[in-house]
Short mmCIF file of C-alpha atoms in Angstrom, two decimals:
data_model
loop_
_atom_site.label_atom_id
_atom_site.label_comp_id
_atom_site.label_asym_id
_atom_site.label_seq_id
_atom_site.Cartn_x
_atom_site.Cartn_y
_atom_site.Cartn_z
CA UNK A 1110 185.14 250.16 88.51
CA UNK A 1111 186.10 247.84 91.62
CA UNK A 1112 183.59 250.18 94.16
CA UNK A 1113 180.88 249.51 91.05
CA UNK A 1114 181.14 245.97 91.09
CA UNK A 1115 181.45 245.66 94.92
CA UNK A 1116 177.98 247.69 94.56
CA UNK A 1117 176.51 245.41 92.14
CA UNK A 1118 177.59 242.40 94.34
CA UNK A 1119 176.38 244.10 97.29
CA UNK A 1120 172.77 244.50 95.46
CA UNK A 1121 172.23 240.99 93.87
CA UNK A 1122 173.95 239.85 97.45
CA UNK A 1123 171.09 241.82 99.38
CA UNK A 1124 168.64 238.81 97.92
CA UNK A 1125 170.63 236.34 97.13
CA UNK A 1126 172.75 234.10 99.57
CA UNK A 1127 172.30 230.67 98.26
CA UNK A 1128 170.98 230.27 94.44
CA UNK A 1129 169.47 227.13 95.36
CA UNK A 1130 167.35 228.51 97.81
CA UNK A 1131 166.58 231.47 95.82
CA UNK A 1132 164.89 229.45 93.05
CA UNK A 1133 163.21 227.17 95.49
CA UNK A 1134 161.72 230.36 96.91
CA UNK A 1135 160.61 232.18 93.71
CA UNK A 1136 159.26 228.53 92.41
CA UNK A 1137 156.86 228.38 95.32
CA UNK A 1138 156.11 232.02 94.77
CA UNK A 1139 155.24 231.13 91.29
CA UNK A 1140 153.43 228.05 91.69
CA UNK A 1141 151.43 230.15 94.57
CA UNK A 1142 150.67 233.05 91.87
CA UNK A 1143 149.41 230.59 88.97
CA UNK A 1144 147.23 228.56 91.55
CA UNK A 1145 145.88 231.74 92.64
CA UNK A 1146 146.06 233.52 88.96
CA UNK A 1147 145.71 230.67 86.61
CA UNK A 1148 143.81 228.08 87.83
CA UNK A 1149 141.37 230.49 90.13
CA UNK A 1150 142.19 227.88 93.00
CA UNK A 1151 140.33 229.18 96.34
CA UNK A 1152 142.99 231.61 97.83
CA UNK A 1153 142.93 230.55 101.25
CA UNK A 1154 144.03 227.05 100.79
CA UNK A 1155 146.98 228.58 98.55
CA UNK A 1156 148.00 231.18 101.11
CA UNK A 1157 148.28 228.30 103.85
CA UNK A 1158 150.34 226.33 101.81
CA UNK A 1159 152.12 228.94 100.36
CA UNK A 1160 152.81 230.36 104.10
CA UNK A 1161 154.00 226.52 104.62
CA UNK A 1162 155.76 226.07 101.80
CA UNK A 1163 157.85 228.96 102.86
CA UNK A 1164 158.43 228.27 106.68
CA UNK A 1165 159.61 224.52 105.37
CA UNK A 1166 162.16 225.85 102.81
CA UNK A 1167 163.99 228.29 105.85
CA UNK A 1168 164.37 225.15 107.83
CA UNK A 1169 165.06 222.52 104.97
CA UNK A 1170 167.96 224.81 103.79
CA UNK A 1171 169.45 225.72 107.49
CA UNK A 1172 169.40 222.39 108.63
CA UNK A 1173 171.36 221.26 104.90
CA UNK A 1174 174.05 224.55 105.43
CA UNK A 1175 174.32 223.58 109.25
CA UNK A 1176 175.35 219.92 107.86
CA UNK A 1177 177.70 221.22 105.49
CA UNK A 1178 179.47 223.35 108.27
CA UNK A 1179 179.80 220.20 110.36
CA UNK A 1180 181.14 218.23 107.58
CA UNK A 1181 184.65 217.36 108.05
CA UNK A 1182 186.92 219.42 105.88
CA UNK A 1183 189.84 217.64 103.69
CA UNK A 1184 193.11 218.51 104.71
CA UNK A 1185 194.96 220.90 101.99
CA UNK A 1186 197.13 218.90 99.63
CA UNK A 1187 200.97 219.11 100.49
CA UNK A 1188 202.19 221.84 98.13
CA UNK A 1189 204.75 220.39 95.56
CA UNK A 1190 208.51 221.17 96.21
CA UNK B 1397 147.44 253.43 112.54
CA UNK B 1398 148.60 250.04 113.20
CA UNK B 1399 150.03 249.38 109.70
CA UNK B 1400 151.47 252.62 110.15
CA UNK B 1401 153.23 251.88 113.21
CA UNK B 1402 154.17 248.53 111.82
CA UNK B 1403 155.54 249.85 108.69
CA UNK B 1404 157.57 252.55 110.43
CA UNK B 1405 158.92 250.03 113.08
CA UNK B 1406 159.76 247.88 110.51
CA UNK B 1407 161.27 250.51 108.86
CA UNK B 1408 163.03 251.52 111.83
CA UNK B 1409 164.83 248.24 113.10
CA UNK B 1410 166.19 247.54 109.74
CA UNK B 1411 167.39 250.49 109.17
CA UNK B 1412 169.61 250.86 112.46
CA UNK B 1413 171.14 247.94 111.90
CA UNK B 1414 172.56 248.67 108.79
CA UNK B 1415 173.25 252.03 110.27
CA UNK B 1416 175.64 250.42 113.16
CA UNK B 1417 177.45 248.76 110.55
CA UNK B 1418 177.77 252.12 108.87
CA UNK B 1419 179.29 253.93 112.04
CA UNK B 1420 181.95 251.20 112.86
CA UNK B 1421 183.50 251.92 109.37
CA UNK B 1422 183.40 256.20 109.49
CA UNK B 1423 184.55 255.80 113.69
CA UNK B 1424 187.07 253.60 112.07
CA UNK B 1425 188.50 256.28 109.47
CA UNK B 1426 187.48 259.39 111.63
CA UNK B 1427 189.16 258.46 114.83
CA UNK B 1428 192.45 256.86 112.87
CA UNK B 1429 192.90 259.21 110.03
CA UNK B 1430 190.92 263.05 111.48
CA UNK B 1431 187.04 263.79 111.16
CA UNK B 1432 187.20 266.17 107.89
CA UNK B 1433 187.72 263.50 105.16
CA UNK B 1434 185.47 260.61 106.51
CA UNK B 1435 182.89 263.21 107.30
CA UNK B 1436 182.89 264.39 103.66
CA UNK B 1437 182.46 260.77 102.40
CA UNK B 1438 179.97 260.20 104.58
CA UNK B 1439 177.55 263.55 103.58
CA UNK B 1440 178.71 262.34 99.85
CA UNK B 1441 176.95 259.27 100.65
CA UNK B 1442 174.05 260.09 102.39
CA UNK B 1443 172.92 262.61 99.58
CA UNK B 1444 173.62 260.01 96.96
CA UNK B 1445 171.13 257.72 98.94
CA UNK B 1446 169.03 260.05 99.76
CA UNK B 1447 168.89 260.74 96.00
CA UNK B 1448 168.19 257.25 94.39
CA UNK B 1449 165.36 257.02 97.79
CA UNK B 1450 163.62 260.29 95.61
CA UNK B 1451 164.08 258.87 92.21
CA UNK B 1452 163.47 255.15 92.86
CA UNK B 1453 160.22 256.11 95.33
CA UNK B 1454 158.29 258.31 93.25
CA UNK B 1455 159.23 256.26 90.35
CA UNK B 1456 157.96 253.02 91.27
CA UNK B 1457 155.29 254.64 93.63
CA UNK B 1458 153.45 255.98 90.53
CA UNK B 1459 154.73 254.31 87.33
CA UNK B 1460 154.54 250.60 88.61
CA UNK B 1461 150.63 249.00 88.79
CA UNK B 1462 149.63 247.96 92.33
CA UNK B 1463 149.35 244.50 91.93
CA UNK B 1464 152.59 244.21 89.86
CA UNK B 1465 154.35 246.19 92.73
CA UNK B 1466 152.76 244.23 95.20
CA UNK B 1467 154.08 241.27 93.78
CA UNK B 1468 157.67 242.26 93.28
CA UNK B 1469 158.12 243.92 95.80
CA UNK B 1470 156.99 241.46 98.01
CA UNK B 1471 158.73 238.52 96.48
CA UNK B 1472 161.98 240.81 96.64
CA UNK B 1473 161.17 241.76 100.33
CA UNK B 1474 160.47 237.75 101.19
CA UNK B 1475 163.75 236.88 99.48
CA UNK B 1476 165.58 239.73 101.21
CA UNK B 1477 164.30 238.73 104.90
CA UNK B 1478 164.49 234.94 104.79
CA UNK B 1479 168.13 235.63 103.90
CA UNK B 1480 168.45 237.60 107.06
CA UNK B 1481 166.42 234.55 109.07
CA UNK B 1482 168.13 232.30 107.84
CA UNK B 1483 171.57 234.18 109.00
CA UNK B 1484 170.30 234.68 111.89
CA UNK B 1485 168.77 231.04 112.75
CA UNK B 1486 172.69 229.50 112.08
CA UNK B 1487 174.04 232.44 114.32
CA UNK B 1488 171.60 231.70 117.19
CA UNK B 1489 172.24 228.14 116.77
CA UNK B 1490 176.10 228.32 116.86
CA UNK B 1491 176.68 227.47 112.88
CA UNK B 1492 177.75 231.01 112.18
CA UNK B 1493 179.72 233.35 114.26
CA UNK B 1494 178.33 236.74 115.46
CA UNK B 1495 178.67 239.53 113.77
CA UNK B 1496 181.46 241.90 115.81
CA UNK B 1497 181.85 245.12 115.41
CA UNK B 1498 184.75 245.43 117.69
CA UNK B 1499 186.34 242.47 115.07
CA UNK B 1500 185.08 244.82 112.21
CA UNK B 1501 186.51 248.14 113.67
CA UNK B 1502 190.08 247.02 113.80
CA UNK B 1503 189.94 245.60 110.44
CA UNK B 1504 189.22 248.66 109.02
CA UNK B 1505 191.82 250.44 111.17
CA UNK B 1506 194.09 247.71 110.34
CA UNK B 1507 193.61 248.89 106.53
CA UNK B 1508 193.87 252.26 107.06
CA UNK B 1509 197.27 251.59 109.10
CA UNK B 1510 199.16 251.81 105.51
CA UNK B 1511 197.86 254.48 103.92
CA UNK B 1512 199.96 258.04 104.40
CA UNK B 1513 198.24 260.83 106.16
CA UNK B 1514 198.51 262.76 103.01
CA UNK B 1515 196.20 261.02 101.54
CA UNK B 1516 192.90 262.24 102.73
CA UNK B 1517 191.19 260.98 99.62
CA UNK B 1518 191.71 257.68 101.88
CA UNK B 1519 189.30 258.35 104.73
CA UNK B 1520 186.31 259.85 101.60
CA UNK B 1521 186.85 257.12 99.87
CA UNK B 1522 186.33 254.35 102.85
CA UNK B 1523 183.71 256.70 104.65
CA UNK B 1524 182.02 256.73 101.60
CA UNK B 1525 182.06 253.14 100.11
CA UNK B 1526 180.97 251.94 103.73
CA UNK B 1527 178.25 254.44 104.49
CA UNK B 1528 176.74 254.11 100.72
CA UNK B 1529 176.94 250.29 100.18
CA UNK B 1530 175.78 249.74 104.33
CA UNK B 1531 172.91 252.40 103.14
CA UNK B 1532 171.79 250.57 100.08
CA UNK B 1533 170.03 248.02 102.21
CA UNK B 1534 168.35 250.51 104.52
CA UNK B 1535 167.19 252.45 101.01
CA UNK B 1536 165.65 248.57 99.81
CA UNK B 1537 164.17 248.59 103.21
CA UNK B 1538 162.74 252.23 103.12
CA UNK B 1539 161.77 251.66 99.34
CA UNK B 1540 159.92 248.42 99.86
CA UNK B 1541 158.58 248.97 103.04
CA UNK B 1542 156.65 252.36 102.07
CA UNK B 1543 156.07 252.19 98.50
CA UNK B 1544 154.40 249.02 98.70
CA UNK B 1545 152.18 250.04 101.71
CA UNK B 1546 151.63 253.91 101.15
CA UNK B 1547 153.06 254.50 104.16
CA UNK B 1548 156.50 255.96 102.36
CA UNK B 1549 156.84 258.92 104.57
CA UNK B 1550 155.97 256.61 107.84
CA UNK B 1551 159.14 254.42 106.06
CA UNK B 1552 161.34 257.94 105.41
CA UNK B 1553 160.84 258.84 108.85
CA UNK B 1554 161.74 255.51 110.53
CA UNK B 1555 165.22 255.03 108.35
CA UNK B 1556 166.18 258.94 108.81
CA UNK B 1557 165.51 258.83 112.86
CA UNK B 1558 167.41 254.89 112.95
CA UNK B 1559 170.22 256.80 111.21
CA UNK B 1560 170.46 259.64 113.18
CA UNK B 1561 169.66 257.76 116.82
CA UNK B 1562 172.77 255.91 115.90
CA UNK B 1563 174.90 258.86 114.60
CA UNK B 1564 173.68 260.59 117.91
CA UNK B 1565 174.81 257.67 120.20
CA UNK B 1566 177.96 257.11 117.95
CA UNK B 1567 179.33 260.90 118.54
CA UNK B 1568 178.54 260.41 122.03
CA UNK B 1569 180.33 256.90 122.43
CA UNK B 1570 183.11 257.55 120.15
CA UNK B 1571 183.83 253.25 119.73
CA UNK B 1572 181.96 250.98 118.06
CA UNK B 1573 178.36 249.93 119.08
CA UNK B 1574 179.59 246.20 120.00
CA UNK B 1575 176.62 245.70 122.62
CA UNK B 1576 173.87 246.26 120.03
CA UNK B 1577 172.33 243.03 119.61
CA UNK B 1578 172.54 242.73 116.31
CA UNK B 1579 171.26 239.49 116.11
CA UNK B 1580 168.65 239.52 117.88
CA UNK B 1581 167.66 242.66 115.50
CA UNK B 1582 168.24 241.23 112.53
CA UNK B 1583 166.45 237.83 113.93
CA UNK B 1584 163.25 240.16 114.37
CA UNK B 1585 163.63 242.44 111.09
CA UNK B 1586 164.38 239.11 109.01
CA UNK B 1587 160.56 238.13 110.64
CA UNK B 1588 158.99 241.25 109.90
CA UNK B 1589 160.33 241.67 106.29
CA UNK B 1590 159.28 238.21 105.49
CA UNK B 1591 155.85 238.39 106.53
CA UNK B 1592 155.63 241.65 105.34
CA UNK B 1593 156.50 239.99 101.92
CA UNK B 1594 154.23 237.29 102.04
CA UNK B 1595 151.68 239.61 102.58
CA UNK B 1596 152.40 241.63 99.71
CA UNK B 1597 153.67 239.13 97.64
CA UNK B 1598 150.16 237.07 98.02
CA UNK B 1599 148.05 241.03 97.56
CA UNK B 1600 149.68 241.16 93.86
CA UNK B 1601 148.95 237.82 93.45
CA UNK B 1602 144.93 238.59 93.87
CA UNK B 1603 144.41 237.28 96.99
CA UNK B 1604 143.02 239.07 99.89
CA UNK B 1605 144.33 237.99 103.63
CA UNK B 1606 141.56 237.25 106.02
CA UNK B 1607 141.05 239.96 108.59
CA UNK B 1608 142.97 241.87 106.31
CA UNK B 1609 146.52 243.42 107.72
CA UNK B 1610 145.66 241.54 111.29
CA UNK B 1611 146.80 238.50 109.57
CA UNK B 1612 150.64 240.20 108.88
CA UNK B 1613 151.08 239.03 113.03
CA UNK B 1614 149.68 235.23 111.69
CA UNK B 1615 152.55 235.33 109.38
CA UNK B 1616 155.11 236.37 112.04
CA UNK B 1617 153.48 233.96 114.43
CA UNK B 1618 154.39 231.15 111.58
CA UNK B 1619 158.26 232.10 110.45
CA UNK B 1620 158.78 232.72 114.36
CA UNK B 1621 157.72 229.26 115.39
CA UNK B 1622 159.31 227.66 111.97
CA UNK B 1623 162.87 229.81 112.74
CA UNK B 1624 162.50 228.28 116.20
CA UNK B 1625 162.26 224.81 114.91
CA UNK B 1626 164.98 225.18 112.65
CA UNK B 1627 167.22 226.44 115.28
CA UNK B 1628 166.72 223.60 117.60
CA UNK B 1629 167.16 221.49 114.88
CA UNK B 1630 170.72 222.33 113.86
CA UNK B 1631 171.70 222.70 117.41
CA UNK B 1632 170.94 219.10 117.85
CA UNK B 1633 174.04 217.16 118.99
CA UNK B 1634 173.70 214.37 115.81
CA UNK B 1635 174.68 217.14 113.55
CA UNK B 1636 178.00 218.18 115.63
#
């Protein structure tokens, strides 16, 4: 049971580090696919900004987890006696 | 040829990565615990991967519509190489430490140090859990890389030589592969996977690339430059 759940962790994990991210990424994948789908926008226009969109997100959310590291962590509460 | 090159390169890199990682954790059992036991686990493993790369590959090679593949496929192949970019862009810049295998070895022996020697089920168990989970990713890779592009035997043949190139090198070593640069790996397979991706992902959509597959080496050109910028940025001293 604990190697199956380790393996079902290890499969969402393979896609899935931050679930921020995640939905940022499959919400410009979407908007991409209805702009291309739905609306019958031109596609090269789309695929630029999609490509954009994309390369903007990686450093957005590596800049905000390299901020977070630098943060100053609070100092564990004394435990009581 | 070139996408078949491509696609078995990508396959290829990715796949010996995931491979060293496998071989720290069977040298680990095998040179602690005796070959016999990790060796099993590790045959156990292979022919359960090797078994969901059949069943998983031919299914989704001829059940699943192109586009629809195309498009989740992709969007799972983007999401599963900007995590390894983005791993890789805090490791370059300092944010993250490096992966070690030496570190990872002597856990693993460390674990192993309280188990009896009676137990042999110990060393199957470990061989197998590391080589299996460490080969589910190189199975994603092989699975995404050639179903999507109908290159899948290009994709079979570039995870099956990364796994034995590093089972060759690994017998002849006998200690963990700590000067691989798995970074710097992972830094170019989290590039190619997410191009690839976008590609892909963009194909299902409907929309065709200009100058076709030429434009995959646009893409890397793009997440390259953008990983580059984001690297510089966190290594910028107003962040420390």
């Amino acid at each position: 049971m604990k190697f199956l759940q380790s393996a079902a962790s290890r499969v969402i994990g393979l896609f899935v580090s931050d679930w921020v991210q995640t939905a940022v990424i499959v919400a410009i994948i979407v908007a991409a696919w209805y702009g291309i789908s739905g609306l019958h926008a031109t596609p090269l226009p789309v695929l630029v900004g999609l490509v954009l969109l994309l390369a903007a997100q990686l450093v957005w959310f590596a800049v905000a987890e390299a901020r977070r590291e630098a943060r100053p962590r609070p100092l564990p509460s004394p435990s009581p006696r | 040829m070139g996408q078949q090159l491509f696609t078995f390169g990508a396959a290829f890199l990715g796949s010996a990565v995931e491979s060293v990682e496998a071989l720290t954790i069977v040298l680990a059992v095998g040179l602690t615990r005796g070959w016999r036991a990790p060796l099993y686990g590790t045959v156990a493993a292979l022919v359960s991967l090797a078994v969901l790369v059949v069943v998983f590959g031919q299914l989704i090679v001829q059940r699943v519509p192109e586009s629809s593949l195309k498009l989740v496929i992709g969007t799972l192949l983007l999401l599963f190489g900007l995590r390894w970019l983005h791993k890789a862009v805090l490791r370059s810049a300092g944010v993250v430490a490096m992966h070690d295998e030496e570190r990872a070895y002597q856990q693993t022996v460390d674990e192993l140090k309280g188990a009896t020697a009676r137990h042999d089920w110990v060393g199957f168990v470990v061989a197998f859990k590391g080589v299996f989970l460490e080969g589910v990713e190189v199975v994603f890779i092989v699975v995404a890389v050639g179903g999507t592009s109908k290159y899948f035997p290009e994709a079979i043949a570039g995870g099956l030589l990364a796994m034995l190139v590093v089972a060759v090198i690994g017998v002849v070593v006998r200690a963990p592969l700590a000067r691989v640069p798995e970074n710097t790996l992972k830094y170019a397979v989290g590039i190619i996977l997410t191009s690839l991706g976008t590609f892909w992902a963009a194909e299902g959509m409907g929309a065709s690339w200009p100058f076709d597959f030429v434009s995959i080496f646009f893409l890397v050109a793009a997440y390259l430059a953008a990983s580059q910028l984001a690297v510089q940025l966190v290594r910028r001293p107003v962040l420390a």
